[in-house]
PDB file of C-alpha atoms and ligand atoms in Angstrom:
ATOM      1  CA  MET A   1     -20.058 -14.672  -4.124  1.00  0.00           C
ATOM      2  CA  ILE A   2     -17.417 -17.226  -3.373  1.00  0.00           C
ATOM      3  CA  LEU A   3     -14.427 -16.983  -6.187  1.00  0.00           C
ATOM      4  CA  GLY A   4     -11.167 -18.421  -6.883  1.00  0.00           C
ATOM      5  CA  ALA A   5      -7.856 -17.015  -7.654  1.00  0.00           C
ATOM      6  CA  LEU A   6      -5.027 -18.797  -8.785  1.00  0.00           C
ATOM      7  CA  GLU A   7      -1.740 -17.072  -8.518  1.00  0.00           C
ATOM      8  CA  ALA A   8      -0.030 -18.901 -10.962  1.00  0.00           C
ATOM      9  CA  GLY A   9       3.900 -18.694 -10.517  1.00  0.00           C
ATOM     10  CA  GLY A  10       7.432 -20.155 -11.971  1.00  0.00           C
ATOM     11  CA  THR A  11       8.448 -21.121  -8.588  1.00  0.00           C
ATOM     12  CA  LYS A  12       5.222 -21.624  -6.655  1.00  0.00           C
ATOM     13  CA  MET A  13       0.955 -21.640  -7.065  1.00  0.00           C
ATOM     14  CA  VAL A  14      -0.500 -19.680  -4.486  1.00  0.00           C
ATOM     15  CA  CYS A  15      -4.001 -20.757  -4.595  1.00  0.00           C
ATOM     16  CA  SER A  16      -6.992 -18.482  -2.798  1.00  0.00           C
ATOM     17  CA  VAL A  17     -10.700 -18.201  -2.058  1.00  0.00           C
ATOM     18  CA  GLY A  18     -12.304 -14.616  -1.991  1.00  0.00           C
ATOM     19  CA  ASP A  19     -15.043 -12.453  -2.740  1.00  0.00           C
ATOM     20  CA  GLU A  20     -15.161  -9.546  -5.357  1.00  0.00           C
ATOM     21  CA  GLN A  21     -14.459  -7.154  -2.841  1.00  0.00           C
ATOM     22  CA  GLY A  22     -10.831  -8.530  -2.665  1.00  0.00           C
ATOM     23  CA  HIS A  23     -11.572 -10.561   0.592  1.00  0.00           C
ATOM     24  CA  ILE A  24      -9.282 -13.017   1.022  1.00  0.00           C
ATOM     25  CA  LEU A  25     -11.059 -16.669   3.139  1.00  0.00           C
ATOM     26  CA  ASP A  26      -8.623 -19.173   2.513  1.00  0.00           C
ATOM     27  CA  ARG A  27      -5.503 -19.829   0.851  1.00  0.00           C
ATOM     28  CA  ALA A  28      -2.586 -22.526   0.135  1.00  0.00           C
ATOM     29  CA  VAL A  29       0.607 -22.819  -1.907  1.00  0.00           C
ATOM     30  CA  MET A  30       1.797 -25.387  -3.680  1.00  0.00           C
ATOM     31  CA  PRO A  31       5.352 -25.891  -5.683  1.00  0.00           C
ATOM     32  CA  THR A  32       5.342 -25.250  -9.536  1.00  0.00           C
ATOM     33  CA  LEU A  33       6.422 -28.893 -10.609  1.00  0.00           C
ATOM     34  CA  THR A  34       5.482 -29.827 -14.128  1.00  0.00           C
ATOM     35  CA  PRO A  35       1.761 -29.624 -15.206  1.00  0.00           C
ATOM     36  CA  ASP A  36       1.257 -33.077 -14.410  1.00  0.00           C
ATOM     37  CA  GLU A  37       2.203 -32.712 -11.194  1.00  0.00           C
ATOM     38  CA  THR A  38       0.595 -29.394 -10.413  1.00  0.00           C
ATOM     39  CA  LEU A  39      -2.701 -29.236 -12.071  1.00  0.00           C
ATOM     40  CA  PRO A  40      -4.492 -31.927 -10.405  1.00  0.00           C
ATOM     41  CA  GLY A  41      -3.237 -30.392  -7.057  1.00  0.00           C
ATOM     42  CA  ILE A  42      -4.524 -26.910  -8.060  1.00  0.00           C
ATOM     43  CA  ALA A  43      -8.299 -28.628  -8.964  1.00  0.00           C
ATOM     44  CA  ALA A  44      -8.480 -30.667  -5.930  1.00  0.00           C
ATOM     45  CA  TYR A  45      -7.787 -27.733  -3.738  1.00  0.00           C
ATOM     46  CA  PHE A  46     -10.883 -25.338  -5.364  1.00  0.00           C
ATOM     47  CA  GLY A  47     -12.625 -28.455  -5.529  1.00  0.00           C
ATOM     48  CA  ASP A  48     -14.243 -28.831  -2.285  1.00  0.00           C
ATOM     49  CA  LYS A  49     -14.643 -24.785  -2.135  1.00  0.00           C
ATOM     50  CA  HIS A  50     -18.014 -24.500  -4.089  1.00  0.00           C
ATOM     51  CA  ILE A  51     -16.163 -21.327  -6.091  1.00  0.00           C
ATOM     52  CA  GLU A  52     -18.446 -19.669  -8.593  1.00  0.00           C
ATOM     53  CA  ALA A  53     -15.583 -18.949 -11.094  1.00  0.00           C
ATOM     54  CA  LEU A  54     -12.021 -18.705 -11.213  1.00  0.00           C
ATOM     55  CA  GLY A  55      -9.446 -15.838 -12.030  1.00  0.00           C
ATOM     56  CA  ILE A  56      -5.932 -16.740 -12.606  1.00  0.00           C
ATOM     57  CA  ALA A  57      -3.149 -14.157 -12.415  1.00  0.00           C
ATOM     58  CA  GLY A  58      -0.262 -16.492 -14.330  1.00  0.00           C
ATOM     59  CA  PHE A  59       3.278 -16.557 -15.866  1.00  0.00           C
ATOM     60  CA  GLY A  60       3.509 -15.913 -19.371  1.00  0.00           C
ATOM     61  CA  PRO A  61       3.946 -15.324 -21.590  1.00  0.00           C
ATOM     62  CA  LEU A  62      -0.008 -16.295 -22.587  1.00  0.00           C
ATOM     63  CA  ASP A  63      -2.684 -16.320 -25.011  1.00  0.00           C
ATOM     64  CA  LEU A  64      -4.938 -13.647 -24.251  1.00  0.00           C
ATOM     65  CA  ASN A  65      -6.884 -13.482 -27.602  1.00  0.00           C
ATOM     66  CA  PRO A  66     -10.648 -14.482 -26.230  1.00  0.00           C
ATOM     67  CA  ASN A  67     -11.090 -15.575 -30.144  1.00  0.00           C
ATOM     68  CA  SER A  68      -8.351 -17.808 -30.337  1.00  0.00           C
ATOM     69  CA  SER A  69      -8.565 -21.885 -30.074  1.00  0.00           C
ATOM     70  CA  THR A  70      -5.838 -21.775 -27.059  1.00  0.00           C
ATOM     71  CA  TYR A  71      -6.978 -18.842 -25.119  1.00  0.00           C
ATOM     72  CA  GLY A  72      -6.263 -19.656 -21.637  1.00  0.00           C
ATOM     73  CA  TYR A  73      -2.657 -21.300 -22.400  1.00  0.00           C
ATOM     74  CA  ILE A  74       0.848 -21.120 -21.561  1.00  0.00           C
ATOM     75  CA  THR A  75       2.743 -20.286 -24.884  1.00  0.00           C
ATOM     76  CA  THR A  76       6.361 -20.141 -25.148  1.00  0.00           C
ATOM     77  CA  THR A  77       7.585 -20.212 -21.680  1.00  0.00           C
ATOM     78  CA  PRO A  78      11.506 -21.307 -21.406  1.00  0.00           C
ATOM     79  CA  LYS A  79      10.169 -23.265 -18.261  1.00  0.00           C
ATOM     80  CA  PRO A  80      10.398 -26.934 -18.614  1.00  0.00           C
ATOM     81  CA  GLY A  81       7.106 -28.442 -19.139  1.00  0.00           C
ATOM     82  CA  TRP A  82       5.140 -25.839 -19.666  1.00  0.00           C
ATOM     83  CA  GLN A  83       4.748 -25.134 -23.085  1.00  0.00           C
ATOM     84  CA  ASN A  84       1.489 -24.746 -24.393  1.00  0.00           C
ATOM     85  CA  CYS A  85      -0.148 -26.012 -21.589  1.00  0.00           C
ATOM     86  CA  PRO A  86      -3.609 -25.755 -21.526  1.00  0.00           C
ATOM     87  CA  LEU A  87      -4.095 -24.185 -17.807  1.00  0.00           C
ATOM     88  CA  THR A  88      -7.033 -22.020 -18.171  1.00  0.00           C
ATOM     89  CA  PRO A  89      -8.928 -24.820 -20.429  1.00  0.00           C
ATOM     90  CA  TYR A  90      -8.039 -27.405 -17.631  1.00  0.00           C
ATOM     91  CA  LEU A  91      -9.152 -25.789 -14.920  1.00  0.00           C
ATOM     92  CA  ARG A  92     -12.585 -25.099 -16.539  1.00  0.00           C
ATOM     93  CA  GLU A  93     -12.944 -28.484 -17.313  1.00  0.00           C
ATOM     94  CA  ALA A  94     -11.823 -29.469 -13.992  1.00  0.00           C
ATOM     95  CA  LEU A  95     -13.888 -27.531 -12.132  1.00  0.00           C
ATOM     96  CA  LYS A  96     -17.071 -26.807 -14.125  1.00  0.00           C
ATOM     97  CA  VAL A  97     -16.755 -22.881 -13.591  1.00  0.00           C
ATOM     98  CA  PRO A  98     -15.888 -20.081 -16.000  1.00  0.00           C
ATOM     99  CA  ALA A  99     -12.790 -18.500 -15.387  1.00  0.00           C
ATOM    100  CA  LEU A 100     -10.517 -15.936 -17.188  1.00  0.00           C
ATOM    101  CA  ILE A 101      -7.068 -15.044 -17.086  1.00  0.00           C
ATOM    102  CA  ASP A 102      -4.262 -12.415 -17.694  1.00  0.00           C
ATOM    103  CA  THR A 103      -1.085 -11.834 -17.160  1.00  0.00           C
ATOM    104  CA  ASP A 104       0.250 -11.707 -13.320  1.00  0.00           C
ATOM    105  CA  VAL A 105       1.288  -8.298 -13.760  1.00  0.00           C
ATOM    106  CA  GLY A 106      -1.871  -7.450 -15.745  1.00  0.00           C
ATOM    107  CA  ALA A 107      -4.137  -8.895 -12.619  1.00  0.00           C
ATOM    108  CA  ALA A 108      -1.919  -6.723 -10.680  1.00  0.00           C
ATOM    109  CA  ALA A 109      -2.776  -3.417 -12.638  1.00  0.00           C
ATOM    110  CA  LEU A 110      -6.266  -4.306 -12.641  1.00  0.00           C
ATOM    111  CA  ALA A 111      -6.698  -4.440  -9.360  1.00  0.00           C
ATOM    112  CA  GLU A 112      -4.605  -1.364  -8.685  1.00  0.00           C
ATOM    113  CA  PHE A 113      -7.025   0.571 -11.051  1.00  0.00           C
ATOM    114  CA  GLU A 114      -9.981  -0.879  -9.431  1.00  0.00           C
ATOM    115  CA  MET A 115      -9.430  -0.805  -5.782  1.00  0.00           C
ATOM    116  CA  GLY A 116      -5.775   0.429  -5.242  1.00  0.00           C
ATOM    117  CA  ALA A 117      -3.692   3.347  -5.933  1.00  0.00           C
ATOM    118  CA  GLY A 118      -5.125   4.352  -9.440  1.00  0.00           C
ATOM    119  CA  LYS A 119      -8.730   4.243  -7.906  1.00  0.00           C
ATOM    120  CA  ASP A 120      -8.781   8.122  -9.388  1.00  0.00           C
ATOM    121  CA  VAL A 121      -6.761   7.416 -12.893  1.00  0.00           C
ATOM    122  CA  ASN A 122      -7.477   6.360 -16.402  1.00  0.00           C
ATOM    123  CA  ASN A 123      -4.183   4.891 -16.878  1.00  0.00           C
ATOM    124  CA  LEU A 124      -1.749   3.036 -15.465  1.00  0.00           C
ATOM    125  CA  ILE A 125       0.573   1.052 -15.348  1.00  0.00           C
ATOM    126  CA  TYR A 126       2.070  -1.996 -12.395  1.00  0.00           C
ATOM    127  CA  VAL A 127       5.587  -3.076 -12.881  1.00  0.00           C
ATOM    128  CA  THR A 128       7.320  -5.967 -10.693  1.00  0.00           C
ATOM    129  CA  VAL A 129      10.788  -5.704  -9.924  1.00  0.00           C
ATOM    130  CA  GLY A 130      11.740  -8.902  -8.847  1.00  0.00           C
ATOM    131  CA  THR A 131      12.592 -12.310  -9.913  1.00  0.00           C
ATOM    132  CA  GLY A 132      11.554 -11.221 -12.993  1.00  0.00           C
ATOM    133  CA  VAL A 133      10.513  -7.521 -14.338  1.00  0.00           C
ATOM    134  CA  GLY A 134       7.366  -7.227 -15.766  1.00  0.00           C
ATOM    135  CA  GLY A 135       4.616  -4.332 -16.713  1.00  0.00           C
ATOM    136  CA  GLY A 136       0.917  -4.893 -16.637  1.00  0.00           C
ATOM    137  CA  VAL A 137      -0.674  -1.667 -18.846  1.00  0.00           C
ATOM    138  CA  ILE A 138      -4.269  -0.016 -18.135  1.00  0.00           C
ATOM    139  CA  VAL A 139      -5.229   2.656 -21.236  1.00  0.00           C
ATOM    140  CA  ASN A 140      -8.308   4.622 -20.811  1.00  0.00           C
ATOM    141  CA  GLY A 141      -9.569   2.112 -18.384  1.00  0.00           C
ATOM    142  CA  GLN A 142      -8.963  -1.298 -20.292  1.00  0.00           C
ATOM    143  CA  LEU A 143      -6.085  -3.625 -19.677  1.00  0.00           C
ATOM    144  CA  VAL A 144      -3.827  -3.399 -23.055  1.00  0.00           C
ATOM    145  CA  HIS A 145      -3.807  -6.529 -25.273  1.00  0.00           C
ATOM    146  CA  GLY A 146      -2.397  -6.016 -28.277  1.00  0.00           C
ATOM    147  CA  LEU A 147      -0.894  -8.716 -30.818  1.00  0.00           C
ATOM    148  CA  VAL A 148      -0.164 -10.694 -27.225  1.00  0.00           C
ATOM    149  CA  HIS A 149       0.250  -8.738 -23.860  1.00  0.00           C
ATOM    150  CA  PRO A 150       2.827  -6.154 -23.116  1.00  0.00           C
ATOM    151  CA  GLU A 151       6.317  -7.001 -21.834  1.00  0.00           C
ATOM    152  CA  ALA A 152       7.093  -4.017 -20.614  1.00  0.00           C
ATOM    153  CA  GLY A 153      10.795  -5.639 -19.058  1.00  0.00           C
ATOM    154  CA  HIS A 154      12.446  -6.279 -22.521  1.00  0.00           C
ATOM    155  CA  ILE A 155      12.467  -2.877 -23.406  1.00  0.00           C
ATOM    156  CA  ILE A 156      16.018  -1.777 -24.124  1.00  0.00           C
ATOM    157  CA  VAL A 157      17.260   0.491 -21.565  1.00  0.00           C
ATOM    158  CA  LYS A 158      20.660   2.964 -22.198  1.00  0.00           C
ATOM    159  CA  PRO A 159      23.640   0.965 -19.564  1.00  0.00           C
ATOM    160  CA  HIS A 160      24.673   2.999 -16.479  1.00  0.00           C
ATOM    161  CA  PRO A 161      28.529   4.427 -17.522  1.00  0.00           C
ATOM    162  CA  GLN A 162      29.592   2.572 -14.412  1.00  0.00           C
ATOM    163  CA  ASP A 163      27.271  -0.778 -14.507  1.00  0.00           C
ATOM    164  CA  PRO A 164      30.114  -4.080 -14.311  1.00  0.00           C
ATOM    165  CA  ASN A 165      27.446  -6.150 -16.461  1.00  0.00           C
ATOM    166  CA  PRO A 166      26.165  -3.353 -19.079  1.00  0.00           C
ATOM    167  CA  GLU A 167      24.764  -5.803 -21.692  1.00  0.00           C
ATOM    168  CA  GLY A 168      22.688  -7.512 -18.280  1.00  0.00           C
ATOM    169  CA  PHE A 169      21.564 -11.234 -17.783  1.00  0.00           C
ATOM    170  CA  CYS A 170      18.685 -11.381 -20.356  1.00  0.00           C
ATOM    171  CA  PRO A 171      19.174 -14.710 -22.606  1.00  0.00           C
ATOM    172  CA  TYR A 172      17.721 -12.847 -25.436  1.00  0.00           C
ATOM    173  CA  HIS A 173      18.593  -9.664 -25.587  1.00  0.00           C
ATOM    174  CA  SER A 174      21.542  -7.110 -24.160  1.00  0.00           C
ATOM    175  CA  SER A 175      20.515  -4.406 -21.845  1.00  0.00           C
ATOM    176  CA  CYS A 176      17.012  -4.859 -21.375  1.00  0.00           C
ATOM    177  CA  LEU A 177      15.342  -3.541 -18.460  1.00  0.00           C
ATOM    178  CA  GLU A 178      14.794  -7.170 -17.127  1.00  0.00           C
ATOM    179  CA  GLY A 179      18.275  -8.103 -17.658  1.00  0.00           C
ATOM    180  CA  LEU A 180      19.781  -5.186 -16.069  1.00  0.00           C
ATOM    181  CA  ALA A 181      17.216  -4.659 -12.899  1.00  0.00           C
ATOM    182  CA  LYS A 182      16.016  -8.175 -11.583  1.00  0.00           C
ATOM    183  CA  GLY A 183      16.173  -8.809  -8.359  1.00  0.00           C
ATOM    184  CA  PRO A 184      18.800 -12.059  -9.515  1.00  0.00           C
ATOM    185  CA  THR A 185      21.288  -9.257 -11.005  1.00  0.00           C
ATOM    186  CA  PHE A 186      22.223  -7.841  -7.384  1.00  0.00           C
ATOM    187  CA  ASP A 187      23.623 -11.384  -6.816  1.00  0.00           C
ATOM    188  CA  GLN A 188      25.186 -11.720 -10.310  1.00  0.00           C
ATOM    189  CA  ARG A 189      27.089  -8.265  -9.821  1.00  0.00           C
ATOM    190  CA  TRP A 190      27.591  -7.857  -6.922  1.00  0.00           C
ATOM    191  CA  GLY A 191      27.653 -10.825  -5.403  1.00  0.00           C
ATOM    192  CA  ILE A 192      25.093 -10.074  -2.754  1.00  0.00           C
ATOM    193  CA  SER A 193      21.149  -9.948  -2.777  1.00  0.00           C
ATOM    194  CA  SER A 194      18.960  -6.825  -3.272  1.00  0.00           C
ATOM    195  CA  LYS A 195      17.936  -8.000   0.388  1.00  0.00           C
ATOM    196  CA  ALA A 196      21.561  -7.313   2.124  1.00  0.00           C
ATOM    197  CA  LEU A 197      22.558  -4.775  -0.430  1.00  0.00           C
ATOM    198  CA  PRO A 198      23.419  -1.190   1.617  1.00  0.00           C
ATOM    199  CA  GLN A 199      21.745   1.377   1.204  1.00  0.00           C
ATOM    200  CA  ASP A 200      24.683   4.032  -0.233  1.00  0.00           C
ATOM    201  CA  HIS A 201      25.874   0.891  -2.625  1.00  0.00           C
ATOM    202  CA  ILE A 202      25.899   2.205  -6.246  1.00  0.00           C
ATOM    203  CA  GLY A 203      24.311  -0.786  -6.913  1.00  0.00           C
ATOM    204  CA  TRP A 204      21.267   1.279  -6.005  1.00  0.00           C
ATOM    205  CA  VAL A 205      22.161   4.334  -8.250  1.00  0.00           C
ATOM    206  CA  ILE A 206      22.328   1.695 -10.919  1.00  0.00           C
ATOM    207  CA  GLU A 207      18.831  -0.152  -9.898  1.00  0.00           C
ATOM    208  CA  ALA A 208      17.185   3.457  -9.841  1.00  0.00           C
ATOM    209  CA  ASP A 209      18.437   4.953 -13.140  1.00  0.00           C
ATOM    210  CA  TYR A 210      16.799   1.788 -15.003  1.00  0.00           C
ATOM    211  CA  LEU A 211      13.615   1.658 -13.360  1.00  0.00           C
ATOM    212  CA  ALA A 212      14.052   5.633 -13.907  1.00  0.00           C
ATOM    213  CA  GLN A 213      14.704   4.984 -17.790  1.00  0.00           C
ATOM    214  CA  PHE A 214      11.548   2.829 -17.567  1.00  0.00           C
ATOM    215  CA  CYS A 215       9.081   5.616 -16.177  1.00  0.00           C
ATOM    216  CA  ALA A 216       9.939   8.397 -18.064  1.00  0.00           C
ATOM    217  CA  ASN A 217       9.666   6.252 -21.491  1.00  0.00           C
ATOM    218  CA  ALA A 218       6.249   5.512 -20.125  1.00  0.00           C
ATOM    219  CA  LEU A 219       5.535   9.160 -19.164  1.00  0.00           C
ATOM    220  CA  THR A 220       6.424   9.824 -22.640  1.00  0.00           C
ATOM    221  CA  MET A 221       5.275   6.511 -24.474  1.00  0.00           C
ATOM    222  CA  LEU A 222       1.514   6.624 -23.075  1.00  0.00           C
ATOM    223  CA  SER A 223       1.283   9.816 -21.010  1.00  0.00           C
ATOM    224  CA  THR A 224       0.774   7.236 -18.389  1.00  0.00           C
ATOM    225  CA  GLU A 225      -0.901   8.748 -15.117  1.00  0.00           C
ATOM    226  CA  MET A 226       0.228   6.091 -12.644  1.00  0.00           C
ATOM    227  CA  ILE A 227       3.118   3.682 -12.167  1.00  0.00           C
ATOM    228  CA  VAL A 228       2.982   1.629  -9.692  1.00  0.00           C
ATOM    229  CA  LEU A 229       6.446  -0.287  -8.840  1.00  0.00           C
ATOM    230  CA  GLY A 230       6.390  -3.490  -6.961  1.00  0.00           C
ATOM    231  CA  GLY A 231       7.607  -7.044  -6.598  1.00  0.00           C
ATOM    232  CA  GLY A 232      10.360  -7.923  -3.826  1.00  0.00           C
ATOM    233  CA  VAL A 233      13.106  -5.338  -4.772  1.00  0.00           C
ATOM    234  CA  MET A 234      10.671  -2.292  -3.918  1.00  0.00           C
ATOM    235  CA  GLN A 235      10.395  -3.536  -0.696  1.00  0.00           C
ATOM    236  CA  GLN A 236      13.746  -1.555  -0.504  1.00  0.00           C
ATOM    237  CA  GLN A 237      11.324   1.644   0.136  1.00  0.00           C
ATOM    238  CA  PHE A 238      14.165   4.325  -0.366  1.00  0.00           C
ATOM    239  CA  LEU A 239      14.463   3.287  -4.142  1.00  0.00           C
ATOM    240  CA  PHE A 240      11.232   5.280  -4.486  1.00  0.00           C
ATOM    241  CA  PRO A 241      12.845   8.783  -4.108  1.00  0.00           C
ATOM    242  CA  MET A 242      15.623   7.698  -5.735  1.00  0.00           C
ATOM    243  CA  ILE A 243      13.400   6.940  -9.201  1.00  0.00           C
ATOM    244  CA  ARG A 244      11.591   9.943  -8.697  1.00  0.00           C
ATOM    245  CA  LYS A 245      14.693  11.795  -8.706  1.00  0.00           C
ATOM    246  CA  ARG A 246      16.140  10.328 -11.758  1.00  0.00           C
ATOM    247  CA  THR A 247      13.145  10.523 -13.230  1.00  0.00           C
ATOM    248  CA  LEU A 248      12.466  14.028 -13.525  1.00  0.00           C
ATOM    249  CA  GLU A 249      16.514  14.764 -14.290  1.00  0.00           C
ATOM    250  CA  ILE A 250      15.693  12.325 -17.678  1.00  0.00           C
ATOM    251  CA  LEU A 251      12.540  14.573 -18.819  1.00  0.00           C
ATOM    252  CA  GLY A 252      14.711  17.483 -18.229  1.00  0.00           C
ATOM    253  CA  GLY A 253      11.638  19.096 -18.086  1.00  0.00           C
ATOM    254  CA  TYR A 254       9.754  18.176 -21.254  1.00  0.00           C
ATOM    255  CA  VAL A 255       6.781  16.603 -19.916  1.00  0.00           C
ATOM    256  CA  ALA A 256       5.598  19.610 -18.398  1.00  0.00           C
ATOM    257  CA  HIS A 257       2.597  18.795 -16.198  1.00  0.00           C
ATOM    258  CA  ASP A 258       2.244  20.044 -13.053  1.00  0.00           C
ATOM    259  CA  LYS A 259       1.662  16.595 -11.730  1.00  0.00           C
ATOM    260  CA  VAL A 260       4.902  15.349 -13.421  1.00  0.00           C
ATOM    261  CA  LEU A 261       6.939  18.774 -12.482  1.00  0.00           C
ATOM    262  CA  ASN A 262       5.363  19.070  -8.407  1.00  0.00           C
ATOM    263  CA  HIS A 263       3.934  15.721  -7.456  1.00  0.00           C
ATOM    264  CA  ILE A 264       6.009  13.135  -9.086  1.00  0.00           C
ATOM    265  CA  ASP A 265       5.462  10.856  -5.356  1.00  0.00           C
ATOM    266  CA  GLN A 266       1.590  10.744  -7.045  1.00  0.00           C
ATOM    267  CA  ILE A 267       2.813   9.511  -9.979  1.00  0.00           C
ATOM    268  CA  ILE A 268       5.439   6.821  -9.143  1.00  0.00           C
ATOM    269  CA  VAL A 269       3.568   4.680  -6.573  1.00  0.00           C
ATOM    270  CA  PRO A 270       4.142   1.961  -3.996  1.00  0.00           C
ATOM    271  CA  PRO A 271       1.078  -0.762  -4.528  1.00  0.00           C
ATOM    272  CA  GLY A 272      -1.959   0.520  -2.377  1.00  0.00           C
ATOM    273  CA  LEU A 273      -3.192  -3.238  -2.012  1.00  0.00           C
ATOM    274  CA  GLY A 274       0.335  -4.160  -0.847  1.00  0.00           C
ATOM    275  CA  VAL A 275       1.563  -7.528  -1.788  1.00  0.00           C
ATOM    276  CA  ASN A 276      -2.295  -8.164  -2.544  1.00  0.00           C
ATOM    277  CA  SER A 277      -2.515  -6.830  -5.402  1.00  0.00           C
ATOM    278  CA  GLY A 278      -2.395 -10.166  -7.763  1.00  0.00           C
ATOM    279  CA  VAL A 279      -4.704 -12.085  -5.474  1.00  0.00           C
ATOM    280  CA  THR A 280      -6.984  -9.421  -5.437  1.00  0.00           C
ATOM    281  CA  GLY A 281      -6.644  -8.774  -9.117  1.00  0.00           C
ATOM    282  CA  ALA A 282      -7.452 -12.365  -9.817  1.00  0.00           C
ATOM    283  CA  LEU A 283     -10.366 -12.256  -7.833  1.00  0.00           C
ATOM    284  CA  LEU A 284     -11.798  -8.976 -10.199  1.00  0.00           C
ATOM    285  CA  LEU A 285     -11.072 -11.526 -12.993  1.00  0.00           C
ATOM    286  CA  ALA A 286     -13.248 -14.653 -11.488  1.00  0.00           C
ATOM    287  CA  ALA A 287     -16.065 -12.043 -11.181  1.00  0.00           C
ATOM    288  CA  ARG A 288     -15.843 -10.509 -14.740  1.00  0.00           C
ATOM    289  CA  ALA A 289     -16.070 -14.295 -15.730  1.00  0.00           C
ATOM    290  CA  LEU A 290     -19.193 -14.857 -13.811  1.00  0.00           C
ATOM    291  CA  LYS A 291     -20.510 -11.709 -15.412  1.00  0.00           C
ATOM    292  CA  GLY A 292     -19.423 -13.166 -18.837  1.00  0.00           C
TER     293      GLY A 292
HETATM  294  P1  ADP B   1       8.138 -12.959  -7.466  1.00  0.00           P
HETATM  295  O1  ADP B   1       8.918 -12.604  -8.756  1.00  0.00           O
HETATM  296  O2  ADP B   1       9.294 -14.300  -7.539  1.00  0.00           O
HETATM  297  O3  ADP B   1       7.052 -13.667  -7.205  1.00  0.00           O
HETATM  298  P2  ADP B   1       9.563 -11.278  -5.531  1.00  0.00           P
HETATM  299  O4  ADP B   1       9.074 -10.361  -6.604  1.00  0.00           O
HETATM  300  O5  ADP B   1       9.832 -11.490  -3.958  1.00  0.00           O
HETATM  301  O6  ADP B   1       9.033 -12.761  -5.885  1.00  0.00           O
HETATM  302  O7  ADP B   1      10.863 -11.277  -6.631  1.00  0.00           O
HETATM  303  C1  ADP B   1      12.099 -11.940  -5.960  1.00  0.00           C
HETATM  304  C2  ADP B   1      13.347 -11.149  -6.043  1.00  0.00           C
HETATM  305  O8  ADP B   1      13.457  -9.891  -5.174  1.00  0.00           O
HETATM  306  C3  ADP B   1      14.606 -11.853  -5.350  1.00  0.00           C
HETATM  307  O9  ADP B   1      15.366 -11.328  -6.536  1.00  0.00           O
HETATM  308  C4  ADP B   1      14.723 -11.046  -4.263  1.00  0.00           C
HETATM  309  O10 ADP B   1      16.495 -10.863  -3.703  1.00  0.00           O
HETATM  310  C5  ADP B   1      14.097  -9.715  -3.856  1.00  0.00           C
HETATM  311  N1  ADP B   1      13.526  -9.654  -3.301  1.00  0.00           N
HETATM  312  C6  ADP B   1      12.980 -10.096  -2.498  1.00  0.00           C
HETATM  313  N2  ADP B   1      12.579  -9.500  -0.835  1.00  0.00           N
HETATM  314  C7  ADP B   1      12.960  -8.370  -1.070  1.00  0.00           C
HETATM  315  C8  ADP B   1      13.540  -6.874  -0.216  1.00  0.00           C
HETATM  316  N3  ADP B   1      12.711  -6.617   1.215  1.00  0.00           N
HETATM  317  N4  ADP B   1      14.515  -6.416  -0.312  1.00  0.00           N
HETATM  318  C9  ADP B   1      15.075  -6.382  -1.403  1.00  0.00           C
HETATM  319  N5  ADP B   1      14.966  -7.393  -2.407  1.00  0.00           N
HETATM  320  C10 ADP B   1      14.051  -8.120  -2.159  1.00  0.00           C
HETATM  321 ZN1   ZN B   2      15.380  -9.860 -22.509  1.00  0.00          ZN
END
């Protein structure tokens, strides 16, 4: 089965061809310009690849209601030109194949759940800490789509007492997780990128605290079994033990499950699929599109 996977990001479009086992056979990257400039390029790439279906892992917000007349549209994004963009219908029509879309993090959650770190759990959250912060949520084996889809990056967290920018950098909210913990906040707050900030800098203690607040909230709110932390910032592996320790401190022994108390390293984990969670998720969505 030859399937197409589109990772539609705010800065680049990654087009891949693969199969339902997540094997990737070909890939091309193009910049995200305006829809008029970019969508025909995506259609041209997939046009001669003989794909049977397309899965899209997209930046949002997205309309994911299958009964909506605007299913698969990008809706209210601040990204110029992309508001109300019919991404999914356009590609379905251009390629004449079934297509399904989810958020980039929803697709990654699906992939980690089915083929990655979360193969043995029923409840999982995938969080990316990169250019933004986002979360895809699986409850009882199903991706959560409620009114829209989870916007886990915008939960409100308590500013760290040593944070020089306690309001954070989200244009919509004061002290939301994304505004306080996304990768670019390192440059804004400390004048140095998260790639270069020394491991013993207070900035990492603050970052770990925000991500631990998220983990503690997820464990209390959803009783989630696994929190997969991915994205560029989480390449700094030393963050994992810092986040786990701080999560336990915040919980204060309250979620008294053996796995939380004694095996938190099995709950707060890196992606089992490495950097391929998103593309694998898009391939799985394509396989689902084919099954109808
Ligand atoms: P995107 O979110 O656009 O898909 P990334 O997940 O790579 O892309 O996120 C980009 C952000 O992650 C930037 O702020 C960058 O500084 C940070 N980042 C990327 N790689 C690393 C790394 N190895 N260590 C720390 N931060 C990183
Ligand atoms: Zn926000």
